[in-house]
XYZ file of C-alpha atoms in Angstrom:
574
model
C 0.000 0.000 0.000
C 1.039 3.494 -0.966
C 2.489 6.008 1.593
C 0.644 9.114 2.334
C 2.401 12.249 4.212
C -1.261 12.334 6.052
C -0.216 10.532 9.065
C -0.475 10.238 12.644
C 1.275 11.723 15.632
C 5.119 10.550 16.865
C 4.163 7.457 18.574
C 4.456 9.144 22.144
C 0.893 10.156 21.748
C -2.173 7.673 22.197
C -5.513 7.939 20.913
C -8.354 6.283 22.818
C -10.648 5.315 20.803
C -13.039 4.217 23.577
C -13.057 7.616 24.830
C -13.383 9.499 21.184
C -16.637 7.275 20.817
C -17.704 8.268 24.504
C -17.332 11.730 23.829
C -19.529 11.802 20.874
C -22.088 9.293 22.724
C -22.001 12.222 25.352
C -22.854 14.976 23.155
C -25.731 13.143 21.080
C -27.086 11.715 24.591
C -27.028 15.216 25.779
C -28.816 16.538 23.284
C -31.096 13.707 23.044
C -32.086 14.771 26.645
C -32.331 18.366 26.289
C -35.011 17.414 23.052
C -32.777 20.186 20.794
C -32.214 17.600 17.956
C -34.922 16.244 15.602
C -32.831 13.106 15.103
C -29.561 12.674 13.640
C -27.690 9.519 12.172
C -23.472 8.765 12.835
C -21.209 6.072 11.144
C -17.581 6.088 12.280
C -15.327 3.934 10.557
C -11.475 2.591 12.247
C -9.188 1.085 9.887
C -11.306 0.182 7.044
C -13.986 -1.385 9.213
C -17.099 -0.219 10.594
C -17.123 0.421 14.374
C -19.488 2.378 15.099
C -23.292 3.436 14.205
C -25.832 5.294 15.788
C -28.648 6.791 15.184
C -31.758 8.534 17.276
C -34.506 10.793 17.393
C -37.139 11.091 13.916
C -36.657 11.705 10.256
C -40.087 12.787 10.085
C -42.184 14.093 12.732
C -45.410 13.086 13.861
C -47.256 16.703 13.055
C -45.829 15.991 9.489
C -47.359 12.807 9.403
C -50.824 12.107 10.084
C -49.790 11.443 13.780
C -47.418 8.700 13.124
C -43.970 9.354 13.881
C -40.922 8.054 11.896
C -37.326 7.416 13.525
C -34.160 8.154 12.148
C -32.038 5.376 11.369
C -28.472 5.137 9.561
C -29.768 3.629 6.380
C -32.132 6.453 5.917
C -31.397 8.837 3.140
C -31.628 12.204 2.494
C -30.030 15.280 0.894
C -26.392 14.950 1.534
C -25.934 18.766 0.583
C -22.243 19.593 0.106
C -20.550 16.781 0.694
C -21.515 15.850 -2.179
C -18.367 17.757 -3.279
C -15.940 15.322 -1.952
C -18.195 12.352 -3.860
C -17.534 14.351 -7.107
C -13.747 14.504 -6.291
C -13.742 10.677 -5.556
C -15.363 10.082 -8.581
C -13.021 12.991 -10.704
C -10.112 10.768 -8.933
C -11.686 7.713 -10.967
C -11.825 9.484 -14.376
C -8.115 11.137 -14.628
C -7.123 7.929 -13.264
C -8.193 5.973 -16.039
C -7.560 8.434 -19.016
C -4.154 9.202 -17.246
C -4.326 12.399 -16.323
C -2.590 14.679 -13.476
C -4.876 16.945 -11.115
C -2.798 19.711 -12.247
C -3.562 19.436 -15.937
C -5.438 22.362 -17.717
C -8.973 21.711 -17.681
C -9.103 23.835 -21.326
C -8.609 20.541 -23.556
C -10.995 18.570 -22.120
C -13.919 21.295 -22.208
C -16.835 20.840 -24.387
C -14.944 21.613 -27.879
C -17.813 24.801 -29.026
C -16.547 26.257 -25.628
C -12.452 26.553 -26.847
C -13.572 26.908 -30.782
C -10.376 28.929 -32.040
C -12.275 31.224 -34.319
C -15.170 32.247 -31.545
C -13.725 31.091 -28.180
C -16.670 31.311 -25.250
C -14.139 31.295 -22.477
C -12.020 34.599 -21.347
C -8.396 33.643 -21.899
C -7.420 34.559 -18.766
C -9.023 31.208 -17.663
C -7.323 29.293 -19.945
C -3.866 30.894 -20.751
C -1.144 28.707 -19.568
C 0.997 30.177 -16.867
C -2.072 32.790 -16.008
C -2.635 32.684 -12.369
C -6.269 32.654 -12.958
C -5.576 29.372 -15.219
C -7.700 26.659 -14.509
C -6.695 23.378 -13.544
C -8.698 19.713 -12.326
C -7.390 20.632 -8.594
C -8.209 24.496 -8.831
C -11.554 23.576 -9.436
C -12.042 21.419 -6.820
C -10.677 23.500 -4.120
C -12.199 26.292 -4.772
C -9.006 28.222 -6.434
C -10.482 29.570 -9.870
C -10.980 32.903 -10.701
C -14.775 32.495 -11.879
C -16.985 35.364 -11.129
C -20.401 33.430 -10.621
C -22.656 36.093 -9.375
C -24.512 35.472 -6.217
C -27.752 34.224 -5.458
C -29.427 37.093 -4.019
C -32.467 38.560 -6.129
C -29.901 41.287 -7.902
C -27.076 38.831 -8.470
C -24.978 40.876 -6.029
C -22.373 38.698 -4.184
C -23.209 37.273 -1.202
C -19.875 37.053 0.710
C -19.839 35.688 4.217
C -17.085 34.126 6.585
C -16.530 32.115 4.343
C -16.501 33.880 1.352
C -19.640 32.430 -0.426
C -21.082 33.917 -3.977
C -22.986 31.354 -4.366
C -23.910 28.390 -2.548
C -27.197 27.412 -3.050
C -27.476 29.069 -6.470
C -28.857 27.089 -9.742
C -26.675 26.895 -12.299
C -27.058 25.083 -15.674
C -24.597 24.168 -18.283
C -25.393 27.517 -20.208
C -24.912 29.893 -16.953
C -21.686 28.279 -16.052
C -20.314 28.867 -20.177
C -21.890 32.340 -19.625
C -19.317 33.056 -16.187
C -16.668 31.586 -17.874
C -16.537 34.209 -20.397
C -16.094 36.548 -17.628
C -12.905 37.382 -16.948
C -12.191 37.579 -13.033
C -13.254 39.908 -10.741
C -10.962 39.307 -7.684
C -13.287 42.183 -5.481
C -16.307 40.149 -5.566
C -16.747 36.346 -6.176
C -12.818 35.716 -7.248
C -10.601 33.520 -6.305
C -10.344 31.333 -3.382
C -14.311 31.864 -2.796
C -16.477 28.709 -2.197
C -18.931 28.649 -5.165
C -21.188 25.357 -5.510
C -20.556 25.996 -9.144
C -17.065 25.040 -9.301
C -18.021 21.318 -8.507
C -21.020 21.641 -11.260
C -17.985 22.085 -13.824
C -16.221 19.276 -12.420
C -19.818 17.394 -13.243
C -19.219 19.281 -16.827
C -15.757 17.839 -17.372
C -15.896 14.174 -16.080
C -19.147 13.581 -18.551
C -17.048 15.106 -21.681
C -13.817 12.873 -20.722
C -15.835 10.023 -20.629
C -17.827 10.587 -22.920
C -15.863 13.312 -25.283
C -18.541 12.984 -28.375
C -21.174 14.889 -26.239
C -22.986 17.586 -27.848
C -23.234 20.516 -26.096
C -25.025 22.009 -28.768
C -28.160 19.519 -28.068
C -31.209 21.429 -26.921
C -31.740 19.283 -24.045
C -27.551 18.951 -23.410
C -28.113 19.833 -19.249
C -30.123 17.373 -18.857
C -28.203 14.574 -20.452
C -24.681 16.120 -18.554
C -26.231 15.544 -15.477
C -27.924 12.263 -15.927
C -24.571 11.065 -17.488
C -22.575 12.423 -14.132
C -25.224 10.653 -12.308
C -25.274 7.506 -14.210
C -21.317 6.901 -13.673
C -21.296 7.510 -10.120
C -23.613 4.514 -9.782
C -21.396 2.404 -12.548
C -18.161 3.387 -10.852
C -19.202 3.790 -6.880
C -22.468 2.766 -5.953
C -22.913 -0.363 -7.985
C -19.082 -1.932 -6.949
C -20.044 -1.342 -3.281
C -23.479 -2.483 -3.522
C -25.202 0.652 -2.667
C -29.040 1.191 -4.418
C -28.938 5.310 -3.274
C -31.434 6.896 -6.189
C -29.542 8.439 -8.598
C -31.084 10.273 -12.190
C -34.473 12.175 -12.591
C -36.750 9.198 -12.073
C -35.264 7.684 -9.072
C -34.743 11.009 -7.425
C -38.315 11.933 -7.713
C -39.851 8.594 -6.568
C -37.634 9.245 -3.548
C -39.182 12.881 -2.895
C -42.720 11.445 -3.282
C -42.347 8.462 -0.296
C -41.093 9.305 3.191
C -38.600 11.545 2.437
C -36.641 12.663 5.756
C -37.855 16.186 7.169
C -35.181 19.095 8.021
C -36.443 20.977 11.300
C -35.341 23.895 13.198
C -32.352 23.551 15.711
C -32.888 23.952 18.735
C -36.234 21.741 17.614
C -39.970 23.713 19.015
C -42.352 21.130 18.561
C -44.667 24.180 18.553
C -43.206 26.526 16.253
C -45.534 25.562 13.399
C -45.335 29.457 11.596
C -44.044 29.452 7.927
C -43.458 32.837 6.854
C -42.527 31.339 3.497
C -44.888 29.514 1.065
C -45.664 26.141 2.902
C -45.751 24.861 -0.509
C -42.117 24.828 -0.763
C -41.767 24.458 2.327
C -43.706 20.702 2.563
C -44.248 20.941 5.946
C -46.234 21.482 9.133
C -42.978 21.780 11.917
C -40.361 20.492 9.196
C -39.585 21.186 5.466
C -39.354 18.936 2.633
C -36.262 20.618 0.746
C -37.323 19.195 -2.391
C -35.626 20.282 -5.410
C -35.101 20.018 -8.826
C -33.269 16.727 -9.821
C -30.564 18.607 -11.685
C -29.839 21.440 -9.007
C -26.695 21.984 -8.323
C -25.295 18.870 -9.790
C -22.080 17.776 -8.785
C -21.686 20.506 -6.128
C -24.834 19.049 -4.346
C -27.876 16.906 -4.006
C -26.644 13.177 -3.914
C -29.180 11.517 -1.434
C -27.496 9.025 0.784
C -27.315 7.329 4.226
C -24.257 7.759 6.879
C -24.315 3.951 5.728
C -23.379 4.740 1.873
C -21.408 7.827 2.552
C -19.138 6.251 5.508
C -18.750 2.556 2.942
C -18.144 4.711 0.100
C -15.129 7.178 2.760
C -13.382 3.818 4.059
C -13.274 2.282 0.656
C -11.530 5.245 -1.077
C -9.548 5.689 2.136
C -8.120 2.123 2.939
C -8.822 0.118 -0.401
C -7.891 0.292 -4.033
C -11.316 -0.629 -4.793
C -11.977 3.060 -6.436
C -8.368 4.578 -6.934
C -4.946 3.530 -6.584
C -3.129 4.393 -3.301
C -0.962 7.350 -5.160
C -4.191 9.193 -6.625
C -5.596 8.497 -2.814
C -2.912 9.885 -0.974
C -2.625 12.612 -3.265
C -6.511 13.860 -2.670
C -5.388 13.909 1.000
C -2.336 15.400 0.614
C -3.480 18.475 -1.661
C -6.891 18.559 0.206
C -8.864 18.196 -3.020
C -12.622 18.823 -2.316
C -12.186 21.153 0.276
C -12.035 25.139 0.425
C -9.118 27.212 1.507
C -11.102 27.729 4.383
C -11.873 24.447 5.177
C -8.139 23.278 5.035
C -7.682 24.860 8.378
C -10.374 23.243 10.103
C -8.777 20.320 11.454
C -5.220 21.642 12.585
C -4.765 19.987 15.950
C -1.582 19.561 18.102
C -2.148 15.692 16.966
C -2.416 16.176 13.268
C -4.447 17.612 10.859
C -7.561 16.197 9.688
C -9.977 16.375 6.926
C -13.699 17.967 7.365
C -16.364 18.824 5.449
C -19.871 19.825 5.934
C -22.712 20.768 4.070
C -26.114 22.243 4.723
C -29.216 21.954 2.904
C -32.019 24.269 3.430
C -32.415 27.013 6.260
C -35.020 28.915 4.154
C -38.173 27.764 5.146
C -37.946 29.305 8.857
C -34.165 28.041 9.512
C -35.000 24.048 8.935
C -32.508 22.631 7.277
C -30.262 19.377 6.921
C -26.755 19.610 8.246
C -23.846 16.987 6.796
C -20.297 16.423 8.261
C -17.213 14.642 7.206
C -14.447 14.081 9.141
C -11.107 11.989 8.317
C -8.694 11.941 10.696
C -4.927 10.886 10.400
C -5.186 8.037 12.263
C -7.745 5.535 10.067
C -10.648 7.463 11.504
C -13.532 8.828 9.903
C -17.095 9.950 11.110
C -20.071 10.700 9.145
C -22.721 12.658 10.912
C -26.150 13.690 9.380
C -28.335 16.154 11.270
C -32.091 16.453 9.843
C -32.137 20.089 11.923
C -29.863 23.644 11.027
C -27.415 22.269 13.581
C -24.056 24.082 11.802
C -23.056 27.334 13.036
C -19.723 29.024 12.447
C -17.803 31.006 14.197
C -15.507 34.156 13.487
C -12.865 32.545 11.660
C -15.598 30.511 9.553
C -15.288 27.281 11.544
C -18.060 25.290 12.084
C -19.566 25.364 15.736
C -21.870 23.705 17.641
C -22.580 19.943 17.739
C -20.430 19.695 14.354
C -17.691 21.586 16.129
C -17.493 19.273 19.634
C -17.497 15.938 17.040
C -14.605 17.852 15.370
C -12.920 19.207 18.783
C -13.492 15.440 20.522
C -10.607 13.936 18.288
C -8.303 15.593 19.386
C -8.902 15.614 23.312
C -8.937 11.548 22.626
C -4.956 11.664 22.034
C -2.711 11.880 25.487
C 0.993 11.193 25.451
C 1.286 7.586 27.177
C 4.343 6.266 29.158
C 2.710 2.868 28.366
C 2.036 1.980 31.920
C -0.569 -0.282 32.907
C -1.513 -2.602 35.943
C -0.716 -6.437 35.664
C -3.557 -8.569 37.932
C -2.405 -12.156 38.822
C -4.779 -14.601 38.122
C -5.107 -18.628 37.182
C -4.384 -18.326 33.751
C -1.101 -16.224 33.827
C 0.332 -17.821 37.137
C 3.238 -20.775 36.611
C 4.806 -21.054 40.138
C 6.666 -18.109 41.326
C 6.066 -16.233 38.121
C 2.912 -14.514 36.320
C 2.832 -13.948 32.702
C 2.354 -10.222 31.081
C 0.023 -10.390 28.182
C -0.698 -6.938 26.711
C 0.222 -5.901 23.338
C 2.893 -2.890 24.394
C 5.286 -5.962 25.599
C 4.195 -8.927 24.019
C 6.829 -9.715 21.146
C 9.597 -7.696 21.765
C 12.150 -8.320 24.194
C 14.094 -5.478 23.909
C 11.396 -3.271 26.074
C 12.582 -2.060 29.547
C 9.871 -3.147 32.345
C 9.759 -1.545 35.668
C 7.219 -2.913 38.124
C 6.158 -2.170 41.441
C 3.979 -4.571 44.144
C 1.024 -2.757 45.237
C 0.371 -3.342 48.496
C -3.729 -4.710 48.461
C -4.054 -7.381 50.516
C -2.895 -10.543 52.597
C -2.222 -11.841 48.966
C 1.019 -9.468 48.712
C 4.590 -11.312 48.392
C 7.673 -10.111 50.592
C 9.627 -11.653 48.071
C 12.268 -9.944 45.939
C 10.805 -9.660 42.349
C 12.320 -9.198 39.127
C 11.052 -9.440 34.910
C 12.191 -11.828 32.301
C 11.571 -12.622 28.561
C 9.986 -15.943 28.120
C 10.288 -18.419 25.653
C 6.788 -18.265 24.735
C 7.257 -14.415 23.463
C 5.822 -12.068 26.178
C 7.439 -11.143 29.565
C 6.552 -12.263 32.860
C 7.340 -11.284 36.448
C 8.894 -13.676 38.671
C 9.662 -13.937 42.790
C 13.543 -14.084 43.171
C 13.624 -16.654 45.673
C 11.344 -18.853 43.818
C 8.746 -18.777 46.345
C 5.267 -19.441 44.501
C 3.352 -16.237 43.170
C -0.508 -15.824 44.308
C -3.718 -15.096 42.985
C -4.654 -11.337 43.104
C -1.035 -10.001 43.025
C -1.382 -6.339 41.744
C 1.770 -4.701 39.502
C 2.283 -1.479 37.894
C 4.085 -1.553 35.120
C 5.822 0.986 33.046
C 7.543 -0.071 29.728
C 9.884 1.951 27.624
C 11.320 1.391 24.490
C 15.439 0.422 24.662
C 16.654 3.634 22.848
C 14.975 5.772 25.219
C 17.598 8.667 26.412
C 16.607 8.495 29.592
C 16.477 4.679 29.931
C 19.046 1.794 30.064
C 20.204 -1.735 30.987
C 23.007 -2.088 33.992
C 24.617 -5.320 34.765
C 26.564 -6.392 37.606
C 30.052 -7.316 36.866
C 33.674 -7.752 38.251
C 34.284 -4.458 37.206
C 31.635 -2.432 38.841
C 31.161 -4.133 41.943
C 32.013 -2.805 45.353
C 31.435 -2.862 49.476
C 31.368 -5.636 51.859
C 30.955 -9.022 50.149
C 30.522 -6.984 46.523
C 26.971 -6.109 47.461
C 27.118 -2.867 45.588
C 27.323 -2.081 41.787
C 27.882 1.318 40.611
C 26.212 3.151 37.880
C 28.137 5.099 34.959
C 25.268 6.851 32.739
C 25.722 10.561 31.463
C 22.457 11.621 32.713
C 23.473 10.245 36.610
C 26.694 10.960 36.717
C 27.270 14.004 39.304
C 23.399 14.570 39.858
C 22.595 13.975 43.196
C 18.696 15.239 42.462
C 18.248 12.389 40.306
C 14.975 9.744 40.371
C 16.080 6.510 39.383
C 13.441 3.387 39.279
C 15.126 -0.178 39.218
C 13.691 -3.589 38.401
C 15.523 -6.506 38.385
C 16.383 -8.436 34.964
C 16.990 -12.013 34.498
C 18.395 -13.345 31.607
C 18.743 -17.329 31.004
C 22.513 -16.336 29.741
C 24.034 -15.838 32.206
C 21.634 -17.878 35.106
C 21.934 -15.577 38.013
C 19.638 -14.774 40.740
C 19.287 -12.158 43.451
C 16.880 -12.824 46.184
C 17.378 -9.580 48.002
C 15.500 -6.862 47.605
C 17.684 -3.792 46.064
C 18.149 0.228 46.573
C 19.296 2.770 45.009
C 21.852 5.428 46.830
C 24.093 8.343 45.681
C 27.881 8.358 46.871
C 28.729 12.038 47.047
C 32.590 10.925 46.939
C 32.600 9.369 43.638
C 29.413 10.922 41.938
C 28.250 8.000 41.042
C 24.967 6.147 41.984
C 25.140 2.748 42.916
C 22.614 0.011 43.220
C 22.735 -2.150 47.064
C 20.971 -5.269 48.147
C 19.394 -4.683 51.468
């Protein structure tokens, strides 16, 4: 497998898994109990595997419903809003895989050819001009780096900039209105460059149908609707279909889907009172939630897919951990570059630990702020969570991160990692007992005998040994602790132990020999070591070693003292 520069911390930091899933058990239980969420739906995969699932609350609401309630599950679908960006880069990924080409290429030869025509070229040059910096490549477009002045989707067109700066992101745009912008040239006040425009990823749509299909007429009278059913007939051949997902995709599927049970988007915090619409309830769909129906075609590419946290979290590990979809080099080099994720976004997931991937989406907030709320998070370590909200959960802060329950899934990751000195308390029982020693088994010392144990007894009961104790490697591959005197080890015997790896600084092996020994009857051996040597103020932990070359044992218990004349520390049996 292929080696990605997306990787975890220095392996002096631990992440607990248990406690990343308890943390976001916390936040949806406490939310549960306050009643703010109309339901919501999680997926977090480890390693290629599922691990996790959850789901709660409704998808549809018994006002909405003739009285009967509906619960959210995690095979329930609805609008996935914008991460259905990062689907259109996995699926991009596909396509210049398999016509071998480089993210970085120009996307000018592989536009619809009427667009480039020599003789009456649609696009400004500026877009297309090799070495330009408004020059459009595959991996401009898909993070949000063109120079494309879409106007915004206010009722004058003016831009709509926000935090994040944001022309247009819920706007409609066909085939004809995105030739018509790139014609433009750029306009670097307004909606320029760097600015998160839905549109971008409809192009992307634009350019994976021509490559694959590069005898498309754009000239055809009914040419958007035939782009986006072709986009929307490959993801199924390429994605859904090999992982055995039956999400709707095209115009009929997508609007037998609206007509059913589709999930409701609600207000957050959720009023099961607030029943006012100041908009038309017939877009709206709705008594306390809104159906955010919408044309099958809207926004293609840059939104609209309608999946579960079950399809969108198969479809993350699969691109993430297999080579099912792309090879490990185009993989690593989505990660690597960020591809499918704003400027803005990039910096969402710096952490002390790493920095991870997220992206979120909303759909909705105009009918009286109910909306659907999406989140993706990869994390460096083979994590990845996919949470749906069917309420206007995402909020962002100054700096145009997401806050709120998005923010504290986002935030828990990284108060899951603590350094660990790989310490852990060994419990004497049937099983590990063989006479006067107990077998370790735990996977920090298990195989390797070059790790460093320390142990202390602690002192619990009438089951406690007053017999000197020491570690050794056994034949069957894990360590063990053993009495020195050989007198037989009980039941219930409590250790701590500490393991460190062999070339730590601060660590190290001593053994007694000719040459080091001292005192009365050699009962002393003293200790040469850099970081000893002359410091009085020094804490030093012993354990005793035995080795089956040579066969020596010590059954007294040993000390450690500092002898101010020499400046050395020695170890004593006492």
């Amino acid at each position: 497998m292929g080696q990605s520069s997306f990787l975890p911390p220095a392996n002096d930091t631990v992440f607990y898994m248990e406690k990343y899933i308890k943390l976001v058990d916390d936040l949806l239980d406490s939310m549960e109990a306050t009643g703010t969420l109309a339901g919501y739906q999680c997926v977090i995969n480890k390693d290629g595997v599922k691990n996790y699932s959850r789901a709660g609350g409704f998808s549809i609401h018994e006002t909405d419903n003739d009285g009967v309630r509906v619960d959210m599950t995690t095979d329930r679908r609805h609008n996935v809003a914008s991460l259905s960006k990062y689907i259109t880069t996995i699926l991009l990924a596909m396509v210049l895989e398999e016509h071998s080409i480089p993210f970085d290429t120009a996307i000018v030869s592989y536009l619809p050819s009427t667009w480039t025509d020599v003789d009456e070229p649609s696009i400004h040059p500026n877009h297309i001009t090799p070495g330009n910096p408004c020059e459009i490549t595959f991996e401009k477009l898909v993070t949000h780096r063109t120079c494309l002045d879409f106007e915004g989707g206010t009722e004058n067109n003016a831009c709509s900039n926000g935090v994040i700066p944001d022309c247009n992101a819920g706007f409609y745009y066909l085939t004809d209105d995105l030739l018509a912008r790139l014609a433009l040239p750029e306009d670097l006040t307004c909606c320029g460059q760097n600015d998160y425009q839905n549109a971008n990823f409809e192009l992307a749509r634009v350019l994976i149908t021509h490559i694959v299909y590069p005898d498309l007429d754009e000239e055809a009278a009914n040419y958007n609707d035939i782009s986006v059913l072709l986009y929307h007939s490959l993801l199924n051949q390429m994605i859904y279909q090999p992982l055995g997902i039956d999400a709707p995709w095209g115009e009929i599927a997508l609007q037998e889907y609206h007509q059913t049970e589709p999930i409701r988007a609600y207000q957050y915090p959720f009023i099961p009172t607030n029943t006012t619409l100041t908009e038309d309830s017939s877009a709206c769909h709705g008594i306390l939630g809104a159906w955010l129906t919408s044309n099958w075609d809207r926004n293609a590419g840059g939104s609209g897919l309608v999946l579960s946290t079950e399809d969108y979290a198969k479809i993350i590990r699969t691109f993430i951990h297999t080579e099912i979809l792309v090879s490990d080099s185009v993989k690593n080099y989505v990660i690597d570059n960020f591809l499918g994720l704003s400027l803005n976004e990039q910096t969402f997931g710096i952490t002390p630990f790493g920095t991870f991937r997220n992206k979120n989406g909303r759909r909705g907030a105009t009918c009286n702020g109910r909306a659907y709320s999406t989140s993706l998070f990869i994390y460096p370590n083979g994590l990845e969570t996919v949470v749906f909200f069917n309420s206007n959960t995402r909020t962002i802060n100054g700096q145009g991160i997401p806050i709120g329950p998005q923010g504290i899934i986002r935030d828990a990751w990284a108060s899951s990692w603590k350094r660990d000195c790989n310490a852990f308390k060994h419990v004497t029982r049937e099983g590990s007992l063989a006479g006067n020693w107990t077998a370790i088994d735990d996977p920090r010392t298990n195989g390797d005998p070059s790790k460093l144990l320390f142990i202390t007894e602690e002192l619990t009961s009438s089951n406690n040994s007053s017999s000197p104790q020491g570690v050794w490697y056994t034949n069957f591959g894990n360590w063990a602790i053993f009495n020195q005197d050989g007198a037989t080890m009980n039941i219930a015997q409590r250790f701590n132990v500490l393991v460190i790896d062999e070339d730590n600084p601060n660590a190290f092996k001593h053994t007694a020999q000719l040459n080091n020994l001292t005192g009365a009857g050699l009962s002393r051996t003293i200790i040469t070591h850099p970081e000893l040597n002359n410091n009085p103020d020094a804490h030093i932990m012993i354990t005793q070693n035995w080795q089956s070359t040579p066969v020596v044992y010590n059954v007294h218990p040993v000390g450690v003292f500092y002898d101010s004349s020499s400046g050395y520390w020695q170890i004593y049996n006492s």
